[in-house]
PDB file of C-alpha atoms in Angstrom:
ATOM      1  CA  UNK A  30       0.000   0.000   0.000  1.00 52.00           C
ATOM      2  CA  UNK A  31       1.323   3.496  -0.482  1.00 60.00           C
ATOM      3  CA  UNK A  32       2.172   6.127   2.037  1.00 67.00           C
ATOM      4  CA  UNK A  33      -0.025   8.490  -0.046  1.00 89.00           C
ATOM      5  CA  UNK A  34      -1.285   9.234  -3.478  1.00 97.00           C
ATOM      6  CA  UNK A  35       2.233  11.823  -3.836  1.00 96.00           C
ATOM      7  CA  UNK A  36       3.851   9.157  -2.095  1.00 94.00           C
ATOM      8  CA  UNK A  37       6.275   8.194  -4.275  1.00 94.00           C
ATOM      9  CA  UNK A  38       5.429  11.048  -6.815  1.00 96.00           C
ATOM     10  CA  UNK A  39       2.855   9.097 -10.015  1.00 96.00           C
ATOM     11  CA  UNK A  40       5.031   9.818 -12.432  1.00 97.00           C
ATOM     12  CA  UNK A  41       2.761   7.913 -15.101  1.00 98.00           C
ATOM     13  CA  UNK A  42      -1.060   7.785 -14.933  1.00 98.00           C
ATOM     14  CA  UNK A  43      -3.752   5.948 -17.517  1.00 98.00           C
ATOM     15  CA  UNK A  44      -6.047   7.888 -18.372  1.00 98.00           C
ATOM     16  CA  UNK A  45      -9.660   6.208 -18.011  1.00 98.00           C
ATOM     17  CA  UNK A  46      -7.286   2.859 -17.878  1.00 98.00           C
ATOM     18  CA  UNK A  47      -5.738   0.706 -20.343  1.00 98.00           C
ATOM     19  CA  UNK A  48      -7.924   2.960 -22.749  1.00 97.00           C
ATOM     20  CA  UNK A  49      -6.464   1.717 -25.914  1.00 97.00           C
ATOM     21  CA  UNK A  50      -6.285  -1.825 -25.600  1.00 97.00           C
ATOM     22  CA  UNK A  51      -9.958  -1.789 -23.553  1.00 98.00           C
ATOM     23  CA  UNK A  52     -13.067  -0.020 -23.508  1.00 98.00           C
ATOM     24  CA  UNK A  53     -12.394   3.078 -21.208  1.00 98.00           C
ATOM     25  CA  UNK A  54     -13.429   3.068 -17.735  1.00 98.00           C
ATOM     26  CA  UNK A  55     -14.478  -0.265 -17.268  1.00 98.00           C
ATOM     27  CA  UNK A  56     -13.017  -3.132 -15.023  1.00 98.00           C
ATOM     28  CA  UNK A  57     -11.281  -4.844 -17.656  1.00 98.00           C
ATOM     29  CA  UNK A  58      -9.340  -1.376 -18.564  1.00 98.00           C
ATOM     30  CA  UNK A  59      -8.379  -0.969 -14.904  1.00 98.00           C
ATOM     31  CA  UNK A  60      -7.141  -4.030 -14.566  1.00 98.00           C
ATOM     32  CA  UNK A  61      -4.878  -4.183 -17.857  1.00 98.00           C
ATOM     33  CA  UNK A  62      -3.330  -0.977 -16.372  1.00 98.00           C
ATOM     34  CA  UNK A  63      -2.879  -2.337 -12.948  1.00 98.00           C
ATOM     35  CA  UNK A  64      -1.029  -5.188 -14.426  1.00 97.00           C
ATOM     36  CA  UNK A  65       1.646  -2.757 -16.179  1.00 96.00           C
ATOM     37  CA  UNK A  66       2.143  -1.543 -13.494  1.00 96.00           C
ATOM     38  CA  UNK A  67       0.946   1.742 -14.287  1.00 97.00           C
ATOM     39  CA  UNK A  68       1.319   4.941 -10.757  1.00 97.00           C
ATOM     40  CA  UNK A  69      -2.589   5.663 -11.046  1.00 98.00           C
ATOM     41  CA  UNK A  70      -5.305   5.008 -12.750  1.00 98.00           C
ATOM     42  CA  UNK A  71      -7.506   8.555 -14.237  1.00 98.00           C
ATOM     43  CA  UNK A  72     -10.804   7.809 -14.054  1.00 98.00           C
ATOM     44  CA  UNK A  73     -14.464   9.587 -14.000  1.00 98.00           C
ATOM     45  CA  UNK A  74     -17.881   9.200 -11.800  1.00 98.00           C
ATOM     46  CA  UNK A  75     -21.485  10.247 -11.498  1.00 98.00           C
ATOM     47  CA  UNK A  76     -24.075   9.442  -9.387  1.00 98.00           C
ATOM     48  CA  UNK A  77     -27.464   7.590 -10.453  1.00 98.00           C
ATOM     49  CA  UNK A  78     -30.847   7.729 -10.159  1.00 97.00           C
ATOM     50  CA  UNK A  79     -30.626   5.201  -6.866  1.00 97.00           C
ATOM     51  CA  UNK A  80     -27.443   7.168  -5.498  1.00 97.00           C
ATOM     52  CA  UNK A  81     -24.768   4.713  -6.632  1.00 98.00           C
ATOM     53  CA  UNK A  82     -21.682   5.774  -7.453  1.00 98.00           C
ATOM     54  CA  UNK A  83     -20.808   4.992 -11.064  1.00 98.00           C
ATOM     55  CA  UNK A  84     -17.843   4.910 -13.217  1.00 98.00           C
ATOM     56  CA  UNK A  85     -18.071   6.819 -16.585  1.00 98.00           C
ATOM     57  CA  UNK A  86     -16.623   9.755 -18.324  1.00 98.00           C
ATOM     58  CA  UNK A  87     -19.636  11.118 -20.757  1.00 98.00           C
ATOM     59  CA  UNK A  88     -23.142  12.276 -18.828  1.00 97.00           C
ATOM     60  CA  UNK A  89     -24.701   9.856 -21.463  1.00 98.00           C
ATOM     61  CA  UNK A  90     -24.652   6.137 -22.498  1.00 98.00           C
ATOM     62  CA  UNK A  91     -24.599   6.433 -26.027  1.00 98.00           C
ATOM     63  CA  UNK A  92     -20.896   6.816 -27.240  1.00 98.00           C
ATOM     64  CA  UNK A  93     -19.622   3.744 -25.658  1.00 97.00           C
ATOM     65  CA  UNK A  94     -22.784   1.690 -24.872  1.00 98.00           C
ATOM     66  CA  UNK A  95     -26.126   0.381 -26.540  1.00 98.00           C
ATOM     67  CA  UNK A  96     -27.744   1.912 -24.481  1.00 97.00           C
ATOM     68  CA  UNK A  97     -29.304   5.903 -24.686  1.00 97.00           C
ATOM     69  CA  UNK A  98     -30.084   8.583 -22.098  1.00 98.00           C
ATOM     70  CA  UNK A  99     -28.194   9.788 -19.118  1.00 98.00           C
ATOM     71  CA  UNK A 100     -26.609   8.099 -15.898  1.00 98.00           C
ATOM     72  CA  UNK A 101     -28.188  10.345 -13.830  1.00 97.00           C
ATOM     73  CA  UNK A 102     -31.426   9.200 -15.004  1.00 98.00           C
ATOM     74  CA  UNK A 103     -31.271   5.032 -14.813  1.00 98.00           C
ATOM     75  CA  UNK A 104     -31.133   3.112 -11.108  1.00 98.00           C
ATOM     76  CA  UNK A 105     -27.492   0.986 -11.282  1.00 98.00           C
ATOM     77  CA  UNK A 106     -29.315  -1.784 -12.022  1.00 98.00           C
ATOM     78  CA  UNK A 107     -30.683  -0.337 -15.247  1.00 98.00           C
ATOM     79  CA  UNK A 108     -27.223   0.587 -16.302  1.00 98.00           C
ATOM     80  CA  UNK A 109     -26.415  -2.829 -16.071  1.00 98.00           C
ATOM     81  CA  UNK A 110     -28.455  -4.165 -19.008  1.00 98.00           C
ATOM     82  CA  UNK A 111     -25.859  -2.161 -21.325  1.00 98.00           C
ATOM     83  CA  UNK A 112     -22.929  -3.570 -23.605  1.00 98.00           C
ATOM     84  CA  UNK A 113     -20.409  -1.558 -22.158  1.00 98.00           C
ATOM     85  CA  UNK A 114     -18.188  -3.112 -24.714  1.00 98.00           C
ATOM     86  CA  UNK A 115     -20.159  -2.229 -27.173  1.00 98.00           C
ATOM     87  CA  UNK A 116     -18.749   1.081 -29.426  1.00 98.00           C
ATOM     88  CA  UNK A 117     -14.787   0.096 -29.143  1.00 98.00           C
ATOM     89  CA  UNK A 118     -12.988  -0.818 -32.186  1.00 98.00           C
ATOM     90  CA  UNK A 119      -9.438  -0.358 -32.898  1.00 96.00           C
ATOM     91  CA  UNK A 120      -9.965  -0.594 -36.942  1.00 96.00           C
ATOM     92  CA  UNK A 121     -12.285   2.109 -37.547  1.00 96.00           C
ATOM     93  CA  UNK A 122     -15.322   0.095 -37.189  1.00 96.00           C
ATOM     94  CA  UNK A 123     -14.029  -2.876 -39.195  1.00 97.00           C
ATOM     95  CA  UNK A 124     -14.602  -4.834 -35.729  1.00 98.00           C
ATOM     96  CA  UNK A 125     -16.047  -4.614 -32.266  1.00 98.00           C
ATOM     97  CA  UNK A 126     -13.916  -7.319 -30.260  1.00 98.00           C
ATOM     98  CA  UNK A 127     -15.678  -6.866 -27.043  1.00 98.00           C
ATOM     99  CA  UNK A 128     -18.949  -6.142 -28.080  1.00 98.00           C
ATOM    100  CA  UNK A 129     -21.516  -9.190 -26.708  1.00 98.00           C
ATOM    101  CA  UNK A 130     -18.416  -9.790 -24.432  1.00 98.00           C
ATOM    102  CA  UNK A 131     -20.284  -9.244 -20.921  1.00 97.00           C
ATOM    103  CA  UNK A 132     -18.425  -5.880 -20.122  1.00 98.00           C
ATOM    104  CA  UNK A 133     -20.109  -3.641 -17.949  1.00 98.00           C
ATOM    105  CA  UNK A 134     -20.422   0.078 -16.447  1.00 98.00           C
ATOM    106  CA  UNK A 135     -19.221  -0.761 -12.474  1.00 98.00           C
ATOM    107  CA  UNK A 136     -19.058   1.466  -9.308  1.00 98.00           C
ATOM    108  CA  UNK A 137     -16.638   3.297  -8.193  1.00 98.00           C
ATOM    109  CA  UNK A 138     -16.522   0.736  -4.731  1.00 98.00           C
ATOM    110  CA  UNK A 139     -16.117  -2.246  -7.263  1.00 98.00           C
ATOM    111  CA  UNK A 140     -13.469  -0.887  -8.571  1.00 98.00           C
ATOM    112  CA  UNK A 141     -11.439  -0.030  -5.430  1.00 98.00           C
ATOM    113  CA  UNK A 142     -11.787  -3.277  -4.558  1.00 98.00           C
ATOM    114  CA  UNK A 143     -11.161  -4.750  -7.565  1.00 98.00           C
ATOM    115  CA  UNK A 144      -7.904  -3.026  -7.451  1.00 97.00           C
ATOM    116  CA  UNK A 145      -7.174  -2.778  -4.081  1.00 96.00           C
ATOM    117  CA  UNK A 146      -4.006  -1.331  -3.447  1.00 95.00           C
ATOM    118  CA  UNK A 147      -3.860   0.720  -6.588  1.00 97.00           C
ATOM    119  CA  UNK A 148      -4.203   4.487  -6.606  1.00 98.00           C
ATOM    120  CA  UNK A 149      -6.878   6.673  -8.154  1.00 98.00           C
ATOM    121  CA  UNK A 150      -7.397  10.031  -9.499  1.00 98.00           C
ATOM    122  CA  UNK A 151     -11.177  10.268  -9.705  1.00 98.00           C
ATOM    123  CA  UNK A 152     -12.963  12.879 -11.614  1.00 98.00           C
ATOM    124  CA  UNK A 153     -16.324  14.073 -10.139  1.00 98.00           C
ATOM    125  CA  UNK A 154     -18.380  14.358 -13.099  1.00 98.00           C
ATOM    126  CA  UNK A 155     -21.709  15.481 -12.249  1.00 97.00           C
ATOM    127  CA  UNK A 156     -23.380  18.860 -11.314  1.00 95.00           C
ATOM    128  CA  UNK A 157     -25.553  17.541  -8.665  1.00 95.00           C
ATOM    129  CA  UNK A 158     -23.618  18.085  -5.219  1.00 96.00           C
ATOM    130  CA  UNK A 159     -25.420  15.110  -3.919  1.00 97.00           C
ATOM    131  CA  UNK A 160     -22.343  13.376  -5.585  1.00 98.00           C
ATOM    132  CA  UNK A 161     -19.615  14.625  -2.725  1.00 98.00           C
ATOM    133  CA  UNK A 162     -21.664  12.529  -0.012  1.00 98.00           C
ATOM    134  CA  UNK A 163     -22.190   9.554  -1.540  1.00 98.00           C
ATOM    135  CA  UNK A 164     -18.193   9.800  -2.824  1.00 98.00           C
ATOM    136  CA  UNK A 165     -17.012   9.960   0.523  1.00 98.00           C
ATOM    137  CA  UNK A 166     -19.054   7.189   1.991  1.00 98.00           C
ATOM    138  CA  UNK A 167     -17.588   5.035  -0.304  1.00 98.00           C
ATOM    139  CA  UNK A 168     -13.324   6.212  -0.184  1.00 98.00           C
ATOM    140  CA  UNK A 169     -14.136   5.919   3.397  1.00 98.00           C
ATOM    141  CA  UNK A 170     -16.099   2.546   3.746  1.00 98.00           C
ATOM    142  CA  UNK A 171     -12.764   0.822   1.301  1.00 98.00           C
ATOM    143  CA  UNK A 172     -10.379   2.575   3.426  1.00 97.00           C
ATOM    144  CA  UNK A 173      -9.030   4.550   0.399  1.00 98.00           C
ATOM    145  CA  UNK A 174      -8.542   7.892   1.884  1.00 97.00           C
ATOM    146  CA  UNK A 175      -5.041   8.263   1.811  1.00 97.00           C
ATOM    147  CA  UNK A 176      -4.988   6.225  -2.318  1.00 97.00           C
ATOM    148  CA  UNK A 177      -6.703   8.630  -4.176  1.00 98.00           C
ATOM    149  CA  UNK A 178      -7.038  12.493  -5.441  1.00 98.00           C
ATOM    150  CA  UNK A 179     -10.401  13.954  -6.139  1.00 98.00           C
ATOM    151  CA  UNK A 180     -10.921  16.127  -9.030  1.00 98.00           C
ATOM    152  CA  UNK A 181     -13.625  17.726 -11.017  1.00 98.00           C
ATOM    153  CA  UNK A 182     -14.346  21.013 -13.166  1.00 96.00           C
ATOM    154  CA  UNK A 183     -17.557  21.608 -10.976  1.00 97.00           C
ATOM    155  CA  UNK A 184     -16.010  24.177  -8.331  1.00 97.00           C
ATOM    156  CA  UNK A 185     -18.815  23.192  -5.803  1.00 97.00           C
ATOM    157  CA  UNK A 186     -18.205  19.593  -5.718  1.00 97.00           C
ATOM    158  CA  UNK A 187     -14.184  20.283  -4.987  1.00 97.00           C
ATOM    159  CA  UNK A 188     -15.418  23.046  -1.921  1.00 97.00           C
ATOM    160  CA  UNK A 189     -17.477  20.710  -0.505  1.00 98.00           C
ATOM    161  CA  UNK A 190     -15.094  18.003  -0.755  1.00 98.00           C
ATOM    162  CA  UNK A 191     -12.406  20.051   1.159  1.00 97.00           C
ATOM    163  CA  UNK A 192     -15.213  20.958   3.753  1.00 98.00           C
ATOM    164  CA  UNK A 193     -16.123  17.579   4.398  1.00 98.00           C
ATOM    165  CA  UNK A 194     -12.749  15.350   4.013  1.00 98.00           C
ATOM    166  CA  UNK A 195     -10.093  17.342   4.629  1.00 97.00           C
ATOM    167  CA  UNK A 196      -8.048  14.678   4.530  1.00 96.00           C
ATOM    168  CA  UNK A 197      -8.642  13.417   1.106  1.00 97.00           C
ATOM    169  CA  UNK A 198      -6.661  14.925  -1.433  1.00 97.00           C
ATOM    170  CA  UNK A 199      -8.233  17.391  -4.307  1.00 98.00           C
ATOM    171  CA  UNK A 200      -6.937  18.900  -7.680  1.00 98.00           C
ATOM    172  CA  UNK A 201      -7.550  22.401  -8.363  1.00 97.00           C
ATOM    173  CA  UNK A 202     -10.322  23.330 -11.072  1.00 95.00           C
ATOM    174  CA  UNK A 203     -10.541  25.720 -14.156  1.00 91.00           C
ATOM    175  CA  UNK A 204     -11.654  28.253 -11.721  1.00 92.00           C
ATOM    176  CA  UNK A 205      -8.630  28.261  -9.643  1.00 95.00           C
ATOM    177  CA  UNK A 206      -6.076  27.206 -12.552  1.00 95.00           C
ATOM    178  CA  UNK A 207      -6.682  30.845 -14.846  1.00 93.00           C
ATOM    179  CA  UNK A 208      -6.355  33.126 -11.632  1.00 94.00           C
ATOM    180  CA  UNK A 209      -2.935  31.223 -11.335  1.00 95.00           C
ATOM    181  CA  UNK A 210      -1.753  30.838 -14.344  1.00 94.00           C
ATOM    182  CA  UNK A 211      -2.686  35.177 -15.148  1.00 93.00           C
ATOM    183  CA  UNK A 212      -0.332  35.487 -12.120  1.00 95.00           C
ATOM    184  CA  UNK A 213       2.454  33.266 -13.082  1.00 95.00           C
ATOM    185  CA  UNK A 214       2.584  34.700 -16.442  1.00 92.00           C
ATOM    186  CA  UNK A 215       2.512  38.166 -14.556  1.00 95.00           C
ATOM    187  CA  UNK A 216       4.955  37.534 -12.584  1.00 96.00           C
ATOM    188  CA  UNK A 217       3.190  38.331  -9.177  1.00 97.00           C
ATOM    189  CA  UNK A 218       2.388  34.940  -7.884  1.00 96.00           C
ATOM    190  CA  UNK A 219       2.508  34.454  -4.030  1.00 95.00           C
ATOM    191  CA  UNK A 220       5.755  33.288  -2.733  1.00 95.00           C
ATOM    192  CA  UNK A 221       3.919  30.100  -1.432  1.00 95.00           C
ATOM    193  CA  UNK A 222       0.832  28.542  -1.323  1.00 95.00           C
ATOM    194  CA  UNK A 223      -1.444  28.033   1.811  1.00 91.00           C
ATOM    195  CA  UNK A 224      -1.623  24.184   0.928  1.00 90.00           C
ATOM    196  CA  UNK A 225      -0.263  21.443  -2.028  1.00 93.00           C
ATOM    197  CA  UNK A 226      -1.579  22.690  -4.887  1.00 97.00           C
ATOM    198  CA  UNK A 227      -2.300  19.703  -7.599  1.00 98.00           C
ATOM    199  CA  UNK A 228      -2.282  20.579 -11.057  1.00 98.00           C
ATOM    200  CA  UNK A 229      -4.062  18.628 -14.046  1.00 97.00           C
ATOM    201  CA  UNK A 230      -4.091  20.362 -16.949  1.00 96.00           C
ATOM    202  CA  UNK A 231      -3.545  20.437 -20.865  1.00 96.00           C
ATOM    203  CA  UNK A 232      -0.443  21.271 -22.200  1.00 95.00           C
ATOM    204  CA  UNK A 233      -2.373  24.122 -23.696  1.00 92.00           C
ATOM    205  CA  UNK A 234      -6.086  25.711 -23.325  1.00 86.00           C
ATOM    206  CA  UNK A 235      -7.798  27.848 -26.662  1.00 82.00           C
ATOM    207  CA  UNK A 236      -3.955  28.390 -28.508  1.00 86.00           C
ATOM    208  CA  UNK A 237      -2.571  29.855 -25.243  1.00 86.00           C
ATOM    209  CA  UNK A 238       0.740  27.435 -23.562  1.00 91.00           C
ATOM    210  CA  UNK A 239      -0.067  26.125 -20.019  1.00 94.00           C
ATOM    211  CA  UNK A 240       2.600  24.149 -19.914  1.00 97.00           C
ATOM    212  CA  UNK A 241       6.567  25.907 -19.950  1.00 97.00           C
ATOM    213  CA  UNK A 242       9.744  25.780 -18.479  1.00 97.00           C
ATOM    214  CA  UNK A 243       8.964  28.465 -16.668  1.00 97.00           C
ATOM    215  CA  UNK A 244       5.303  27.668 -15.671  1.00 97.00           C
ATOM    216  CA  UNK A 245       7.197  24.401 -14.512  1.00 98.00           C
ATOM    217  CA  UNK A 246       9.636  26.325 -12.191  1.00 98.00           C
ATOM    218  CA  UNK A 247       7.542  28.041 -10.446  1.00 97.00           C
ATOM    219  CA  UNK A 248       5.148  25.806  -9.453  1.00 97.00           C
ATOM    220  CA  UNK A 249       7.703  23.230  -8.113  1.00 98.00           C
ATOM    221  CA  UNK A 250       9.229  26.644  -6.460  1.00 97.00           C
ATOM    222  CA  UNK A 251       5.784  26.919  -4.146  1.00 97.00           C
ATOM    223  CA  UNK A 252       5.380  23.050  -3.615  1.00 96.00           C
ATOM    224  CA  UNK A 253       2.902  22.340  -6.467  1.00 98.00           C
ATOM    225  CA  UNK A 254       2.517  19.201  -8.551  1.00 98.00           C
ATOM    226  CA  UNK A 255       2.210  19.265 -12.470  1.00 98.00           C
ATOM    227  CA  UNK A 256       0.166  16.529 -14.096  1.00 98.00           C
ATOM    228  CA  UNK A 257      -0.395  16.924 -17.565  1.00 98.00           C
ATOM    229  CA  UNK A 258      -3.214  15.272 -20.021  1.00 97.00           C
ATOM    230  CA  UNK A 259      -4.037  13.407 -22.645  1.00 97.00           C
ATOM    231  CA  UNK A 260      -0.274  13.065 -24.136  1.00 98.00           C
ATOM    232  CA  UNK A 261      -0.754  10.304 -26.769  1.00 97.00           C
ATOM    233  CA  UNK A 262       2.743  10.330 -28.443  1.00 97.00           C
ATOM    234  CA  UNK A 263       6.243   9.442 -27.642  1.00 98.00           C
ATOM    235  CA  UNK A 264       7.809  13.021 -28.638  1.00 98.00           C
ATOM    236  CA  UNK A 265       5.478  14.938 -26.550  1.00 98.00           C
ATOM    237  CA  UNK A 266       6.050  12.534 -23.491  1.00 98.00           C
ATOM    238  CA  UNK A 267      10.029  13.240 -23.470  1.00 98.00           C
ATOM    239  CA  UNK A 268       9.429  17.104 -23.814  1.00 98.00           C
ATOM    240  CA  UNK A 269       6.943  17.218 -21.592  1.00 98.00           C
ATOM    241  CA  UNK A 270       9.175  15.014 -18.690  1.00 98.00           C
ATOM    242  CA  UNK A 271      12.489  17.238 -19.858  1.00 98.00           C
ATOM    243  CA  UNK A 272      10.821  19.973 -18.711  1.00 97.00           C
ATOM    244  CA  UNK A 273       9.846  18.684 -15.644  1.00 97.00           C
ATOM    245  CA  UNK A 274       6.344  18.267 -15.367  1.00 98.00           C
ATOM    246  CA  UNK A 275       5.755  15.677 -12.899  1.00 98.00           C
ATOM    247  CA  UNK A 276       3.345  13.817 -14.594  1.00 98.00           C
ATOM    248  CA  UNK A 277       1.968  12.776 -17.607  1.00 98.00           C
ATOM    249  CA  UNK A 278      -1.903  10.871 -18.106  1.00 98.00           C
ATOM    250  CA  UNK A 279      -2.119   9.062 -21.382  1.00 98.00           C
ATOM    251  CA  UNK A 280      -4.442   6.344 -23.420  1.00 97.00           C
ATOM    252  CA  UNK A 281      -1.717   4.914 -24.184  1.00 97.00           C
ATOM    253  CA  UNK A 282      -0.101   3.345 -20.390  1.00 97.00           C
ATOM    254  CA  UNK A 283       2.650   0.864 -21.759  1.00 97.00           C
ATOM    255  CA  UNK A 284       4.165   4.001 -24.251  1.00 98.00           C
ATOM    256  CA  UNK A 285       4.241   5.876 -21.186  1.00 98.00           C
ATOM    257  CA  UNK A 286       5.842   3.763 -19.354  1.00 98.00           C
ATOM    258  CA  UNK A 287       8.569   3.110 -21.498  1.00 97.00           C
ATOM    259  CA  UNK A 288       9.314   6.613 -21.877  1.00 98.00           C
ATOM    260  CA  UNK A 289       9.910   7.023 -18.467  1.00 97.00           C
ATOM    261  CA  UNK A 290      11.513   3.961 -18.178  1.00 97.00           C
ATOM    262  CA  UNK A 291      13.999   4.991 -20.783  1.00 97.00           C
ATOM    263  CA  UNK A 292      14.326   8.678 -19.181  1.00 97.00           C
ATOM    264  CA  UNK A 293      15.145   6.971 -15.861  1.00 96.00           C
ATOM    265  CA  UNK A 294      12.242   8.736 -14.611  1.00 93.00           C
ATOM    266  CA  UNK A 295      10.681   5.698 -13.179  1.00 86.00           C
ATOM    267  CA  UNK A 296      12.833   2.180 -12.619  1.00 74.00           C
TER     268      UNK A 296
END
């Protein structure tokens, strides 16, 4: 088990798991990742219609299921009856190897156990607050407190998450990232922050950089951490952990991993 989720520093995360080999998000994706050997595992939530916790990036079912409408709407149960399986195809649409194959949507407390000593950065994806509650319950109930980072581009859910579990790490949102990033490019940032400030963002946001030397610098200079997504290719990877960043989340976990490997940025 690790000390913490910084603890030693994920130097290579999988974005929505083993994303290119599996259909995203589900068990079987997780579990391909785990087996690399991959830092953490990126992944997404909402909550249903029955307050379950459930594991999926899009608010709706139809891009990667056979299913239509929106998680929030369906009891876990009802989610369930979908081919989770059923969109992914590595040949353009040639072929749909796990389609028919029994793969599923799952909840977030599946997957902890599932995966029990791996760590997770978890994406809160819907609106409804109810979400923070019912998120906490179950990090708390698999004793994953100190195993996981919370993040989510809905300010309220990361407020209420720092009122309520204090302990349980959190990513700062597009709402806290531009204030920051004006400042750094001003040059007037505060000579530290108040707490450990956890970065994810895209190398670059509507044509303007996010990611420099510089930006780089001083963040590690106040205690923050860089993690940078989606890098897909090899040439981005090496500039990106040249520069420094501390990590990078990718579809692609075993090219990441050999980057690093070959970097010596990871043994």
């Amino acid at each position: 088990m690790h000390d913490s989720f910084l603890d030693p520093m994920p130097r290579v995360v999988a974005h929505r798991g083993d994303s290119i080999n599996f259909p995203e998000n589900t068990l079987e994706a997780f579990i391909s990742a785990v087996k690399m050997g991959i830092d953490v595992v990126e992944t997404d939530v909402h909550i249903t219609k029955d307050r379950k916790i459930v594991i999926w990036h899009d608010p709706t079912l139809e891009r990667n299921t056979d299913g239509k409408g929106t998680i929030e709407s369906h009891t876990y149960e009802e989610l369930l009856k979908y081919d989770a399986g059923y969109t992914f195809t590595k040949d353009g649409g040639k072929s749909y190897p796990f389609r028919g194959k029994g793969v599923k949507l799952c909840t977030l407390d599946e997957a902890l156990k599932a995966c029990p000593d791996q760590r997770f950065n978890i994406d809160l994806k819907s609106k409804d607050t109810a979400i923070v509650d019912e998120f906490i319950k179950v990090i708390r109930s698999n004793h994953a407190e100190k195993r996981i980072c919370c993040a989510s581009f809905h300010y309220k859910n990361l407020k209420l998450m720092r009122a309520k579990a204090p302990d349980i790490l959190t990513s700062v949102t597009t709402a806290e990232v531009i204030p920051l990033l004006i400042r750094q490019k001003l040059h007037i940032l505060p000579k530290s922050f108040k707490r450990t400030i956890i970065f994810q963002v895209p190398r670059e946001e509507a044509g303007i950089k996010v990611i420099t030397p510089s930006f780089v610098k001083d963040m590690h200079e106040r205690g923050a951490i860089v993690m940078v997504w989606t890098i897909n290719d090899e040439k981005s990877m090496r500039e990106l952990f040249k520069m420094g960043v501390d990590t990078v989340m990718t579809d692609d976990p075993a090219l990441v991993i050999k980057v690093a490997k070959d970097m010596g940025i990871r043994a």
